[in-house]
PDB file of C-alpha atoms in Angstrom:
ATOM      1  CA  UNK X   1      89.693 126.931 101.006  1.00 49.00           C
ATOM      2  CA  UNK X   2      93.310 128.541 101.520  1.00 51.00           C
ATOM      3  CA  UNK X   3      96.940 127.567 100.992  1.00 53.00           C
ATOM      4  CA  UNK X   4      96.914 128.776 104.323  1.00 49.00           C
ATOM      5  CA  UNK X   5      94.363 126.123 105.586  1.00 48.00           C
ATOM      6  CA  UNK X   6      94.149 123.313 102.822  1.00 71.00           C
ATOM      7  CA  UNK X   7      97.447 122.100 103.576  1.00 82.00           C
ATOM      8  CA  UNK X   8      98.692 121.862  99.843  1.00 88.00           C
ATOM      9  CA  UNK X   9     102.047 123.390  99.065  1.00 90.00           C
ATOM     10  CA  UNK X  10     104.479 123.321  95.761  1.00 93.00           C
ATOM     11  CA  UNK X  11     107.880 125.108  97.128  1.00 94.00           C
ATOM     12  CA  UNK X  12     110.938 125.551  95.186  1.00 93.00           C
ATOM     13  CA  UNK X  13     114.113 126.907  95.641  1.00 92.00           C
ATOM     14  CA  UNK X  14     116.964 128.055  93.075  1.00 91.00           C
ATOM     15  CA  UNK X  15     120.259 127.072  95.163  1.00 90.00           C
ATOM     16  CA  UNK X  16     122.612 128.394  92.513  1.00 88.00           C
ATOM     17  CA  UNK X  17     122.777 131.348  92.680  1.00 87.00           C
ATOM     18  CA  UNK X  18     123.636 130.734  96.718  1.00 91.00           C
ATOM     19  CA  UNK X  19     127.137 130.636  97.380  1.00 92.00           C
ATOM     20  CA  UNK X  20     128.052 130.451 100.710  1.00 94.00           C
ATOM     21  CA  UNK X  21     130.741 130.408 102.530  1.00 94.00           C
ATOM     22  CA  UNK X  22     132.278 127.781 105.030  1.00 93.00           C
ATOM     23  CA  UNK X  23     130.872 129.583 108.266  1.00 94.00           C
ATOM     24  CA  UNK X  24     127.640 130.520 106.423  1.00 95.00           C
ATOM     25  CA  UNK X  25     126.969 126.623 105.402  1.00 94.00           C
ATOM     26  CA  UNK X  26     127.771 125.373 108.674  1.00 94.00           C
ATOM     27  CA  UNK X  27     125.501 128.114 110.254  1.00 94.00           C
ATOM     28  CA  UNK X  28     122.934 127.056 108.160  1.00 94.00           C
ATOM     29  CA  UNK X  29     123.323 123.400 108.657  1.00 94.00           C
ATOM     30  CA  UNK X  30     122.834 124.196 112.275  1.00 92.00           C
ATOM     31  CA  UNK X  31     119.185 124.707 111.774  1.00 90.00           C
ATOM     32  CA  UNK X  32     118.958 121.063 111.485  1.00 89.00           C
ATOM     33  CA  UNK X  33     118.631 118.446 114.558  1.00 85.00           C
ATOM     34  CA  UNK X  34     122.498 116.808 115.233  1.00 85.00           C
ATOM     35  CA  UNK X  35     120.994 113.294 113.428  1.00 84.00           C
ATOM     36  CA  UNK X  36     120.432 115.165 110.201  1.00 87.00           C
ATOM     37  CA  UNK X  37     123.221 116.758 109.709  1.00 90.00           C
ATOM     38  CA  UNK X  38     125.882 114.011 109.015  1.00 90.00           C
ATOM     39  CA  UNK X  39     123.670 113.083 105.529  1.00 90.00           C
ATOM     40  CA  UNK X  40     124.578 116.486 104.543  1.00 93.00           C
ATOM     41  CA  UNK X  41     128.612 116.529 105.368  1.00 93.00           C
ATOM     42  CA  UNK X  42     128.295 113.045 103.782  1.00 93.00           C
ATOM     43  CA  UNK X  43     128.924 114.591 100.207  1.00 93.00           C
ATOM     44  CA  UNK X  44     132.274 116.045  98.555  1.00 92.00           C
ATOM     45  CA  UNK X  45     130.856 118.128  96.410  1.00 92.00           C
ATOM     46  CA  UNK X  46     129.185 121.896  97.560  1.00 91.00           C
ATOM     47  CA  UNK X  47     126.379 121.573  95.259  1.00 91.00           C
ATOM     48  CA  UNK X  48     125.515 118.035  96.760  1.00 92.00           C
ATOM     49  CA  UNK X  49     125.620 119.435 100.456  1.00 93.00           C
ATOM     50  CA  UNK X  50     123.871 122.174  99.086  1.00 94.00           C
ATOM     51  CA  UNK X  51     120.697 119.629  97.855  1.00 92.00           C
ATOM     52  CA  UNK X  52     121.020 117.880 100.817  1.00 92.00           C
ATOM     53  CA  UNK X  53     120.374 120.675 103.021  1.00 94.00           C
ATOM     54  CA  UNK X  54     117.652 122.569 101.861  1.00 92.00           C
ATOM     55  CA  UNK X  55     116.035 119.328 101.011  1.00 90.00           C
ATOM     56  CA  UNK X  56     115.884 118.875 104.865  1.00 91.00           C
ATOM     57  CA  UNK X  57     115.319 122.347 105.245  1.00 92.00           C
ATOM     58  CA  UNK X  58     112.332 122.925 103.192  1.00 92.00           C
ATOM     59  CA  UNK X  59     110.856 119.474 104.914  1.00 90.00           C
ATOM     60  CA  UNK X  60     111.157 121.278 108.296  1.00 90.00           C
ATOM     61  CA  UNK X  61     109.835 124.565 107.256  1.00 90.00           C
ATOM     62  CA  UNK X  62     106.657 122.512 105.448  1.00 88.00           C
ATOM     63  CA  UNK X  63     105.631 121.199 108.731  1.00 86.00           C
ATOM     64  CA  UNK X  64     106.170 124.484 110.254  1.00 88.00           C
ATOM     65  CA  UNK X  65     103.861 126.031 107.979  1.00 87.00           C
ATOM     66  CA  UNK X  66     101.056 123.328 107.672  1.00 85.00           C
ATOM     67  CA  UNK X  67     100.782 122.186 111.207  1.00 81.00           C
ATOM     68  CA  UNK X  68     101.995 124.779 113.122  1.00 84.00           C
ATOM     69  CA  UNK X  69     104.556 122.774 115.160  1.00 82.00           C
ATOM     70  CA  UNK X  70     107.671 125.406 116.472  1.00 83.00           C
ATOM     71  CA  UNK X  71     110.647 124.502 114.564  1.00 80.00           C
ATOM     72  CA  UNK X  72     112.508 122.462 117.274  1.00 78.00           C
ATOM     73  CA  UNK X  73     109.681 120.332 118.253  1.00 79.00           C
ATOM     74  CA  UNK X  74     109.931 118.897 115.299  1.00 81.00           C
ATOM     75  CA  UNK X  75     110.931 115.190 114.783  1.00 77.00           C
ATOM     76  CA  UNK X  76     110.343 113.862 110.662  1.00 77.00           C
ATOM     77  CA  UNK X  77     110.808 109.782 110.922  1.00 72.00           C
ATOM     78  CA  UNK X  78     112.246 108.587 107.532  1.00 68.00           C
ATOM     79  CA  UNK X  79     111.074 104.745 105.856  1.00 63.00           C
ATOM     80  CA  UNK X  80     113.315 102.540 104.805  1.00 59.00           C
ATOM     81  CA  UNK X  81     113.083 103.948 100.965  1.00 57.00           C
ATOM     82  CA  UNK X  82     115.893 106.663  99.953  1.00 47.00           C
ATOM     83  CA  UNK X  83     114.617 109.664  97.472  1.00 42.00           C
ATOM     84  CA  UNK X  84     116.787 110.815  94.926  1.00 35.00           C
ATOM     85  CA  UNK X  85     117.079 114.406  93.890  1.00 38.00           C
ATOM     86  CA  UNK X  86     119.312 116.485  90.643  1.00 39.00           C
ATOM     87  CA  UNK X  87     119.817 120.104  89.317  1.00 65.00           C
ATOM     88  CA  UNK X  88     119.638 123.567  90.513  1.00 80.00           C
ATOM     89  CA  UNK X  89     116.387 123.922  92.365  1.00 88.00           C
ATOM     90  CA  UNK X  90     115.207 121.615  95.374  1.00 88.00           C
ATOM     91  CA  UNK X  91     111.811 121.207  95.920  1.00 91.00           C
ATOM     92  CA  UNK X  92     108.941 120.069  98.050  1.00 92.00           C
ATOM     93  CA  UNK X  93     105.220 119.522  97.624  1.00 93.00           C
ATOM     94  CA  UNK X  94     102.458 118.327 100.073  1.00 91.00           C
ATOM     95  CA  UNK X  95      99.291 117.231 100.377  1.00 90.00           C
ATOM     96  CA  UNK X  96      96.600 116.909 103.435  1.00 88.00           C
ATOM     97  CA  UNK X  97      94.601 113.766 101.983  1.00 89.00           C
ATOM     98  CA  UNK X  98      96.771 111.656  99.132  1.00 91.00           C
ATOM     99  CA  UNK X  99      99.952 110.667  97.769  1.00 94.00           C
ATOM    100  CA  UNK X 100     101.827 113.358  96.317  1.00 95.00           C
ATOM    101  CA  UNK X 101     105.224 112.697  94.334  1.00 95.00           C
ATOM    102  CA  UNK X 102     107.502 115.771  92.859  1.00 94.00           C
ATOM    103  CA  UNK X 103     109.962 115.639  90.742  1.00 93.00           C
ATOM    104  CA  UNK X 104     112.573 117.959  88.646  1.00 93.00           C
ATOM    105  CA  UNK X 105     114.493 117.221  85.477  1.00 92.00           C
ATOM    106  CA  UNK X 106     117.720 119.098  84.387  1.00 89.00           C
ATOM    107  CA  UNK X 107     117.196 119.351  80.279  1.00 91.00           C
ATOM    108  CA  UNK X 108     121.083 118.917  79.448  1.00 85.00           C
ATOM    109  CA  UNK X 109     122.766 117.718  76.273  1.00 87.00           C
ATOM    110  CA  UNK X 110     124.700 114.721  76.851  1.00 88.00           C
ATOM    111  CA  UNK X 111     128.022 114.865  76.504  1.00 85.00           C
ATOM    112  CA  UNK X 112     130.338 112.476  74.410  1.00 88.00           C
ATOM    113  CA  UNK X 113     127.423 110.501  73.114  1.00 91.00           C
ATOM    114  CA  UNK X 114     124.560 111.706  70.850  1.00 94.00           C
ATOM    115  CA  UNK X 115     120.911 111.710  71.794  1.00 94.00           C
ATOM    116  CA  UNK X 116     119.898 108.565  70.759  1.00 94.00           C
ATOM    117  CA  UNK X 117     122.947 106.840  72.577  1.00 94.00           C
ATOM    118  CA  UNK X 118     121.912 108.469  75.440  1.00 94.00           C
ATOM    119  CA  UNK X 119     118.606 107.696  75.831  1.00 94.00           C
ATOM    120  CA  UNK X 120     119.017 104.319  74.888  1.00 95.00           C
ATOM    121  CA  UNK X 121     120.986 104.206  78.242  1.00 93.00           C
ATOM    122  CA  UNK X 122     117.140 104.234  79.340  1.00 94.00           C
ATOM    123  CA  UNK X 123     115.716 101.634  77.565  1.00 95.00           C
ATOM    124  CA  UNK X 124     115.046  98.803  79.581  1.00 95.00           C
ATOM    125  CA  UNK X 125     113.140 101.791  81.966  1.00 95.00           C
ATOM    126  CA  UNK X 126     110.871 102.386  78.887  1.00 97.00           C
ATOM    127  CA  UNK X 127     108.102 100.792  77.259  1.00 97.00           C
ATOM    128  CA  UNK X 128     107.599 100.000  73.823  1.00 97.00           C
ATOM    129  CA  UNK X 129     104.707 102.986  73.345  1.00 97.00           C
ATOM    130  CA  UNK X 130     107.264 105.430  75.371  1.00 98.00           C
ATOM    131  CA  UNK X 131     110.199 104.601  73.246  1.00 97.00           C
ATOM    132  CA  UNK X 132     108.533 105.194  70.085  1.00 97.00           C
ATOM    133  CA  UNK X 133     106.439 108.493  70.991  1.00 97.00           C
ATOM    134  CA  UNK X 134     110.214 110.077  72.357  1.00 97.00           C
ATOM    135  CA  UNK X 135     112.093 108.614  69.087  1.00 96.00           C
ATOM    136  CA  UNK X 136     109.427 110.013  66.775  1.00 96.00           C
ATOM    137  CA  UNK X 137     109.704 113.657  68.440  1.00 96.00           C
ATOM    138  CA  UNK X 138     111.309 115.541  65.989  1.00 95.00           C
ATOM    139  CA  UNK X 139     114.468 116.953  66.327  1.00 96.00           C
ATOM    140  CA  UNK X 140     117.252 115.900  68.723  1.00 95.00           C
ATOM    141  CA  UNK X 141     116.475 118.249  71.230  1.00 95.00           C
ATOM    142  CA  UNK X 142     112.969 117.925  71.530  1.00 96.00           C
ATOM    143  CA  UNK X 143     113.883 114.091  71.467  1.00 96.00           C
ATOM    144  CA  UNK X 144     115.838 114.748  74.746  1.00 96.00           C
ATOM    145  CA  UNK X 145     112.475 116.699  76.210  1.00 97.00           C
ATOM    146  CA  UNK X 146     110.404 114.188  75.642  1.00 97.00           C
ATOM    147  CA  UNK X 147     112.173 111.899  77.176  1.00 97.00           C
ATOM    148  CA  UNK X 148     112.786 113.429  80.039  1.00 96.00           C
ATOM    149  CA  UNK X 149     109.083 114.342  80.393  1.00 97.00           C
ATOM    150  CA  UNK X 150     108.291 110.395  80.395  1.00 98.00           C
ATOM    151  CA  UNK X 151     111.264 110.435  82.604  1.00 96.00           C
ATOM    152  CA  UNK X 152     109.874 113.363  85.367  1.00 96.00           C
ATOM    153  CA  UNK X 153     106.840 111.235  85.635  1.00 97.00           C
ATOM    154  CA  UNK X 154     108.154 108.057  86.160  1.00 97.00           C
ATOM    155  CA  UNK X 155     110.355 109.094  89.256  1.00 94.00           C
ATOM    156  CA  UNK X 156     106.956 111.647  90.377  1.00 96.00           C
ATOM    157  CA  UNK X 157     104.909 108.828  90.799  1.00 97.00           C
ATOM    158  CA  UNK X 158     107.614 106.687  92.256  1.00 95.00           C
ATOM    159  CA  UNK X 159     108.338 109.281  95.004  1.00 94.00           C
ATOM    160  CA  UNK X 160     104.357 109.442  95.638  1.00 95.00           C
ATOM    161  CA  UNK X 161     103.980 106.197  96.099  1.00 95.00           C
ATOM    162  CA  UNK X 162     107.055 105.870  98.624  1.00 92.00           C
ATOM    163  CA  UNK X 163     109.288 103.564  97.117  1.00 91.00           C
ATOM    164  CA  UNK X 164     112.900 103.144  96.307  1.00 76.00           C
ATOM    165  CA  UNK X 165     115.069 103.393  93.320  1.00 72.00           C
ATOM    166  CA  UNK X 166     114.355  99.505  92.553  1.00 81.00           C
ATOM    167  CA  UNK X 167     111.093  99.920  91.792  1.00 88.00           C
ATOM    168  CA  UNK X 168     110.358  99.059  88.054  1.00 93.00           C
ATOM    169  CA  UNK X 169     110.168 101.791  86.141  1.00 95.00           C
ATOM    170  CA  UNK X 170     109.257  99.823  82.934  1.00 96.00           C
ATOM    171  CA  UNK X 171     106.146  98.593  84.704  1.00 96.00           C
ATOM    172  CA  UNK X 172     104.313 102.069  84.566  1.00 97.00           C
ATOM    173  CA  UNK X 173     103.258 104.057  81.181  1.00 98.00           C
ATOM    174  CA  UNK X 174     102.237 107.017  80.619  1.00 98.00           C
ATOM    175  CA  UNK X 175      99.568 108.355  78.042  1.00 98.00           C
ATOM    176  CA  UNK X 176      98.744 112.097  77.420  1.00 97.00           C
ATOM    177  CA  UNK X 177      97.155 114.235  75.019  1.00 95.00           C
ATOM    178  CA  UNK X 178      99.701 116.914  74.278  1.00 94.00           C
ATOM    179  CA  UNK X 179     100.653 116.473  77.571  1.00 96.00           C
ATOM    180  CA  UNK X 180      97.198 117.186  78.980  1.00 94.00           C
ATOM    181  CA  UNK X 181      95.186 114.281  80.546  1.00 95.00           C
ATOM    182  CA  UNK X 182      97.715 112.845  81.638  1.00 97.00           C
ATOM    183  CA  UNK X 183      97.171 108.547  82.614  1.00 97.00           C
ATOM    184  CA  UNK X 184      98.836 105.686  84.189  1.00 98.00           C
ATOM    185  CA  UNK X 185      99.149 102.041  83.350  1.00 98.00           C
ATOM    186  CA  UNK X 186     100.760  99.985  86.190  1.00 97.00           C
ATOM    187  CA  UNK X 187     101.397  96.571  84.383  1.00 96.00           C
ATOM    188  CA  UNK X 188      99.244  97.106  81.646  1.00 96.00           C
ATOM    189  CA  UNK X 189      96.436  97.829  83.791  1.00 96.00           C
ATOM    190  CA  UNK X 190      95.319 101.655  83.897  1.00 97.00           C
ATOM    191  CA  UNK X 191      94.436 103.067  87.125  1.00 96.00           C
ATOM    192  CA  UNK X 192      92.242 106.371  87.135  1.00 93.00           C
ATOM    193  CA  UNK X 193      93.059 106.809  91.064  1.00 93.00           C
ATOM    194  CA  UNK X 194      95.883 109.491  89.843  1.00 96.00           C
ATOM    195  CA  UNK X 195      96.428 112.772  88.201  1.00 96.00           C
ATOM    196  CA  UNK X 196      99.866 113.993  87.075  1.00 97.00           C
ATOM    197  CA  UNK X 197     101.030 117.450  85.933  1.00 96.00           C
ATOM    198  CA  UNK X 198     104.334 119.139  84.347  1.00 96.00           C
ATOM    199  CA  UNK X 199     105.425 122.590  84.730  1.00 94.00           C
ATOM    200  CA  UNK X 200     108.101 124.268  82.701  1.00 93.00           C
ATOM    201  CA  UNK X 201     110.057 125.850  85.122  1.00 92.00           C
ATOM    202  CA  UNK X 202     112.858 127.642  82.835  1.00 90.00           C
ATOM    203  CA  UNK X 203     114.885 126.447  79.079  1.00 89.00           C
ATOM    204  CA  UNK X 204     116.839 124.006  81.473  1.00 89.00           C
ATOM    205  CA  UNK X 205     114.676 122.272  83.827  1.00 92.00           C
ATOM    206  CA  UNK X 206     111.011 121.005  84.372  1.00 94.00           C
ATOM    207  CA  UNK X 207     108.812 119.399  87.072  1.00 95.00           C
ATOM    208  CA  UNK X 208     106.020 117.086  87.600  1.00 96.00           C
ATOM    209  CA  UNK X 209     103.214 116.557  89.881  1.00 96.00           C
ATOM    210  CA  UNK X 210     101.903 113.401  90.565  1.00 97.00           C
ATOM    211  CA  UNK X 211      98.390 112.742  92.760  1.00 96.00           C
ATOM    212  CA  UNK X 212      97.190 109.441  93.959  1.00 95.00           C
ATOM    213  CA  UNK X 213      95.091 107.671  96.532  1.00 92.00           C
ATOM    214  CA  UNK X 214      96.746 106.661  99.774  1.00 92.00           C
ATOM    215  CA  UNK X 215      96.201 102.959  98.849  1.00 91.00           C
ATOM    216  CA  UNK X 216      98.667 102.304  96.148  1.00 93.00           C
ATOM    217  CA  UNK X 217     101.566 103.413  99.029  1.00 92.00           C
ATOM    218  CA  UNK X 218     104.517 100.745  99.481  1.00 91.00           C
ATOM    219  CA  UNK X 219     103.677  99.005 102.537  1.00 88.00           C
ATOM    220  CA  UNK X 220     106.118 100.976 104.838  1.00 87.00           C
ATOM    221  CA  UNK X 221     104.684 104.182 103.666  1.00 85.00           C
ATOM    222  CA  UNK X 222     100.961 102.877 104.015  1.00 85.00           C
ATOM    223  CA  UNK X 223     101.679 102.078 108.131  1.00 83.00           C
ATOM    224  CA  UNK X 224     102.539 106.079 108.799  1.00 80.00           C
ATOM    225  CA  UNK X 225      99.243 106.295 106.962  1.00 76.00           C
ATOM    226  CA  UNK X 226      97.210 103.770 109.465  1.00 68.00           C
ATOM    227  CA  UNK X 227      95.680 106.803 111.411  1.00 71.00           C
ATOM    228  CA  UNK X 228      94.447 108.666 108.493  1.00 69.00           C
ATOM    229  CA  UNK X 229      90.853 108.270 107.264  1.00 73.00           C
ATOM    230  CA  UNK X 230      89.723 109.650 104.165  1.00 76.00           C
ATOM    231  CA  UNK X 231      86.125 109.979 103.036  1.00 80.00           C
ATOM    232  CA  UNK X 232      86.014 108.923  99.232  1.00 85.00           C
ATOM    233  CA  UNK X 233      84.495 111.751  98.211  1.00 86.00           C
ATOM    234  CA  UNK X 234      86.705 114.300  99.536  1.00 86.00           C
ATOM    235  CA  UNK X 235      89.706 112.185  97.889  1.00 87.00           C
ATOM    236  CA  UNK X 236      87.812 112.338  94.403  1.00 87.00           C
ATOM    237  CA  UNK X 237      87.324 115.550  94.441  1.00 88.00           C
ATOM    238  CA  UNK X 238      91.140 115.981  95.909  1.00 87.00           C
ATOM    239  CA  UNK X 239      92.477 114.694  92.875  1.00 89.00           C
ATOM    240  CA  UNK X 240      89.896 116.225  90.606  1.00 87.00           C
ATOM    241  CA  UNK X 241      90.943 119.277  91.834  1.00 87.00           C
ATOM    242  CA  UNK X 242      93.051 121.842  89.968  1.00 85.00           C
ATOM    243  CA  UNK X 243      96.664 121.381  90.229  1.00 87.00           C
ATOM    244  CA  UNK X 244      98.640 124.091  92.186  1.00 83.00           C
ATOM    245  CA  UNK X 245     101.202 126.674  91.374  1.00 87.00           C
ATOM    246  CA  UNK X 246     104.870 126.342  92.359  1.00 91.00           C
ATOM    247  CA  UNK X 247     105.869 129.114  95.077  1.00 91.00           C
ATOM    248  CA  UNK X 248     109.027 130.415  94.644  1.00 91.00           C
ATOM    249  CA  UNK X 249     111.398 130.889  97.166  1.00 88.00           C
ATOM    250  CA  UNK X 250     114.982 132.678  97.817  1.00 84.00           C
ATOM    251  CA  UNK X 251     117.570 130.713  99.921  1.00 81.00           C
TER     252      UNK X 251
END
């Protein structure tokens, strides 16, 4: 089966080296239905409004290409739960028959504080098994990249799932073998219904995949679900499946 006709997609888009001006934004942010657009002139900052819009963007042009539907017939209802997003590329990944969660990390050296102060910002987020596996890295910089790998997953499965930024982050670990085989524990428990991935995508940034079954959705998510049945099978060999390759694209 196709890209074309599966229904799975990994998109990504470099925004900075995009820099448009006033009229171009605006005719850009026209592409948008009127109720999207004040979530984008919500933010000061260009590179903000910049996120913002080709977040929305590249969610219209997914359902274009998956189901088909002309661009302005379009109407993408939002739950309650917000998603977060950071760094120079904006990205979007789908799936036809489970929870799919992406997420992108900006690698940067913290500033005023050294490593270990900064990551023990993160702490609380952290388990005990985490903590010591990123503090037992090596160097300060690949101290930083390890954390931000346990990091990238975190917020990947997070985003799968469908809930917000209060969702305990210190309840999940993550276990690998050189980050291959990647599992889950969700309160101490591990759960074999997902698959995660990360990608180096340059020296600066990385993403991660994360693949689960429709079940472990937050309850608002799992109600847009209602209609959808899966067969078992087809989901296990869903997540079994090879993982995808990131498509880039220009602005």
């Amino acid at each position: 089966m196709t890209e074309e006709t599966s229904g799975v997609r990994r998109w990504l888009v470099d925004i900075a080296r995009w820099r448009p001006s006033p009229a171009q934004f605006d005719a850009a942010a026209a592409l948008l239905p009127p109720h999207d657009r004040p979530a984008i002139y919500r933010f000061v900052k260009e590179d903000d409004r910049k996120r913002a819009l080709f977040s929305r963007l590249l969610q219209y042009s997914l359902v274009r290409h998956v189901l088909h539907i002309p661009f302005r017939q379009i109407s993408i209802c939002r739950t309650p739960e917000g998603k977060p997003y950071l760094g120079d590329y904006v990205g979007i990944a789908s799936e036809p028959l489970c929870l799919v969660g992406l997420d992108i990390v900006s690698v940067s050296k913290p500033q005023g504080e050294t490593t270990t102060e900064f990551i023990s910002n993160f702490s609380s987020y952290l388990t005990d098994h985490e903590w010591s596996c990123i503090v037992r890295a090596g160097t300060p910089t690949e101290v930083l990249t390890e954390f931000y790998r346990y990091w990238c997953l975190k917020e990947a499965f997070v985003k799968a799932i469908g809930a917000g930024v209060g969702f305990g982050l210190h309840r999940l670990e993550f276990h690998h073998e050189h980050w291959t085989n990647i599992s889950i524990h969700v309160d101490g428990e591990l759960s074999k219904k997902w698959r995660f991935w990360i990608f180096k995508l340059d020296e600066m940034h990385m993403a991660s995949i994360a693949k689960g079954h429709p079940e472990d959705a937050v309850s608002s998510y799992k109600e847009t679900l209602s209609n959808a049945i899966v067969a078992e099978e087809q989901l296990r060999s869903t997540l079994e499946s090879p993982e995808e390759a990131f498509t880039f694209w220009t602005v």
